[in-house]
Short mmCIF file of C-alpha atoms in Angstrom, two decimals:
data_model
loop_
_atom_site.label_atom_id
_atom_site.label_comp_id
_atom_site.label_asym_id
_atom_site.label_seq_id
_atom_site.Cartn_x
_atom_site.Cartn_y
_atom_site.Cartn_z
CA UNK A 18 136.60 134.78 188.28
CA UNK A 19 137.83 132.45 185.55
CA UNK A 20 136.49 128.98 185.60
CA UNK A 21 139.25 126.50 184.80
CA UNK A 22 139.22 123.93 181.96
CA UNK A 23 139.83 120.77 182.50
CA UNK A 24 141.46 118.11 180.09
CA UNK A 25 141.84 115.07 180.08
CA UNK A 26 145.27 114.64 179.92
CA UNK A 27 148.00 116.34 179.94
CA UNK A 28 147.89 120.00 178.49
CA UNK A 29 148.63 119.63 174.85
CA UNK A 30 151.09 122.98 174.87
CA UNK A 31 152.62 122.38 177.70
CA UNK A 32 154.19 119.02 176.32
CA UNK A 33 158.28 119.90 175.94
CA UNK A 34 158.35 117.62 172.96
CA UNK A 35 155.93 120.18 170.96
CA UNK A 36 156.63 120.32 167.23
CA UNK A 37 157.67 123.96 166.96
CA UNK A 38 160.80 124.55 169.95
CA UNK A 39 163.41 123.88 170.24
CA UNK A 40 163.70 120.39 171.91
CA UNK A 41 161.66 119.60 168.56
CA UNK A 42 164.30 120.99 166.22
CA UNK A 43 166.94 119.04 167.99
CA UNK A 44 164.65 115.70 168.13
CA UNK A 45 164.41 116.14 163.66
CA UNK A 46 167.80 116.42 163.88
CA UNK A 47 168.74 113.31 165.73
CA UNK A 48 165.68 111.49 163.79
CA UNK A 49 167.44 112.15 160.78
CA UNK A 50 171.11 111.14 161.50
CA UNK A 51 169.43 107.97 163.27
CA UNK A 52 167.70 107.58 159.75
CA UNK A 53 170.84 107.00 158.21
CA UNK A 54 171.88 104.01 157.37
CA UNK A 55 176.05 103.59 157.58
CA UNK A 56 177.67 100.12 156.34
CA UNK A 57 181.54 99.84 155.85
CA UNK A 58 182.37 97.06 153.35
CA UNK A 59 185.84 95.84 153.51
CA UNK A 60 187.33 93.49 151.25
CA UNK A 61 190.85 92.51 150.12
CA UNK A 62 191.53 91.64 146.38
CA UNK A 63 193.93 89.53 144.58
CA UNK A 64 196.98 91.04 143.99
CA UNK A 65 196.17 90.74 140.20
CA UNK A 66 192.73 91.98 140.14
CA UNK A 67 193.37 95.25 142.65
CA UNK A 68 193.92 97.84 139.10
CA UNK A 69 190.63 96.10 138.12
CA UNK A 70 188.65 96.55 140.78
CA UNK A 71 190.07 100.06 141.40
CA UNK A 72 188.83 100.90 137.65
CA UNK A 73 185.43 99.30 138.50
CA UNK A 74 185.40 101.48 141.99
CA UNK A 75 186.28 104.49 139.82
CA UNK A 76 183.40 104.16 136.95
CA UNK A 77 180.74 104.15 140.17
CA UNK A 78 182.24 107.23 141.37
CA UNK A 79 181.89 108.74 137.63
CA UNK A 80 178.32 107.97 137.39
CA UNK A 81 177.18 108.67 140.72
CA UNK A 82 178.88 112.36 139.92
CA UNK A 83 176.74 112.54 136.73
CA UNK A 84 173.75 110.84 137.83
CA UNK A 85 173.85 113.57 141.05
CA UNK A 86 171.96 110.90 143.48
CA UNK A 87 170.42 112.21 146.85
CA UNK A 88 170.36 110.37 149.92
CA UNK A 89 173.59 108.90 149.56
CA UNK A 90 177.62 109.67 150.35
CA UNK A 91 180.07 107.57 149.17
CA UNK A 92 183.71 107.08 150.27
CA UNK A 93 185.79 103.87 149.13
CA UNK A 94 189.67 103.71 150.28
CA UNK A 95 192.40 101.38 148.78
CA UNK A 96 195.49 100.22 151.39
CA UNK A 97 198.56 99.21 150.74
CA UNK A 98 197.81 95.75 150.82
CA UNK A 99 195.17 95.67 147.98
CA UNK A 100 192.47 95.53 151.02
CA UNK A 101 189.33 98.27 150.03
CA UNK A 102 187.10 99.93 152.26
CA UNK A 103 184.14 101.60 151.61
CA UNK A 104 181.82 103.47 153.09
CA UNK A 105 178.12 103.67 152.07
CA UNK A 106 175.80 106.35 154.15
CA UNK A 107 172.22 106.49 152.24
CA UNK A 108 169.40 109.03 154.17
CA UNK A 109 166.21 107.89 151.40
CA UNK A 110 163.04 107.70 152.74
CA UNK A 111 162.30 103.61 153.18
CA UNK A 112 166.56 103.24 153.97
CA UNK A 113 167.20 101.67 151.21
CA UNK A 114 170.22 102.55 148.77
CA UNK A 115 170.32 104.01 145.54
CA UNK A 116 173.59 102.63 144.48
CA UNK A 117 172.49 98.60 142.90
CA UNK A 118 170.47 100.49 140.57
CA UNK A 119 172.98 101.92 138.78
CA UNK A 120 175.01 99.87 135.97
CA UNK A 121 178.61 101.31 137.15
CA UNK A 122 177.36 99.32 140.36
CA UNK A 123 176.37 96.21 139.00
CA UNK A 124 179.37 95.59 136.74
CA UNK A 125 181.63 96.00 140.26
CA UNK A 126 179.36 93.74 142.07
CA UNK A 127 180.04 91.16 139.31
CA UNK A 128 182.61 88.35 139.69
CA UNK A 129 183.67 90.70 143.49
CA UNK A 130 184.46 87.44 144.80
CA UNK A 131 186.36 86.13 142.19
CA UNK A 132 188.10 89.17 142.43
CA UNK A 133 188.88 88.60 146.60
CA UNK A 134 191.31 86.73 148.93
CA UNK A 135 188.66 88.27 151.44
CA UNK A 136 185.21 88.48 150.60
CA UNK A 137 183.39 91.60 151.16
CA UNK A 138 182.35 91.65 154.63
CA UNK A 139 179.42 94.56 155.47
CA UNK A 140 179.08 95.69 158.68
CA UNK A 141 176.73 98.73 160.08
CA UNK A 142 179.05 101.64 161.64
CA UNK A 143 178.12 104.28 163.92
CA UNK A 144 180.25 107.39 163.28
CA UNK A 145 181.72 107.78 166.89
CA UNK A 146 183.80 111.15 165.70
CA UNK A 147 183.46 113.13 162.65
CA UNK A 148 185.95 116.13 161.66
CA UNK A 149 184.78 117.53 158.00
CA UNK A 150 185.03 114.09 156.50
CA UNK A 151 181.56 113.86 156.41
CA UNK A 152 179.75 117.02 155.85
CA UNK A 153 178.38 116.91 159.46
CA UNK A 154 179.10 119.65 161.48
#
């Protein structure tokens, strides 16, 4: 007869959170997407200063495709009405993103608000729906 062991606590492979199944796989999964940190930016510019500010939007596009950054995704959209949008996902390690360190950056960022009927107004955003806009599957 074999004599039973006795733990204290519960036993440690029975726990469904264990870090090889499945339920773990999923769990890194969510971690990660949770780990993401989303902001949407919107902003409208003087009707003047919208070519400007596209040209700005377009030289951080230029050297984020050289500089090949990971941990970030980029999308900025201009309407009709000289109003931009972007949106700013960044997955680094301590959350914070890439993007102010490069110069392409920092030359938009200058005189934004002189460039704006409405200042740039950051909010977080949770992607409710995605549909290959976003790499996710």
């Amino acid at each position: 007869m074999r004599s039973k062991i006795y733990l204290p606590g519960p036993h440690p492979l029975a726990d469904p959170q264990r870090p090889w199944g499945r339920d773990a796989l999923l769990s890194q999964r969510v971690n990660k997407e949770n780990a993401m940190k989303r902001t949407l930016i919107r902003y409208k510019t003087k009707p003047e200063m919208a070519e400007k500010n596209a040209e700005l939007v377009a030289a951080v596009f230029a050297e984020l495709k050289a500089a090949q950054l990971d941990g970030v995704r980029y999308m900025t959209l201009r309407l009709e009405d000289d109003t931009f949008i972007h949106f700013v996902e960044s997955a680094t390690d301590d959350g914070s993103s890439p993007l102010p360190k490069l110069a392409a950056f920092q030359a938009f960022q200058s005189g934004i608000r002189d460039r704006c009927v409405e200042p740039p107004m950051p909010r977080g955003a949770t992607v409710v729906g995605n549909y290959r806009m976003l790499g996710e599957t």
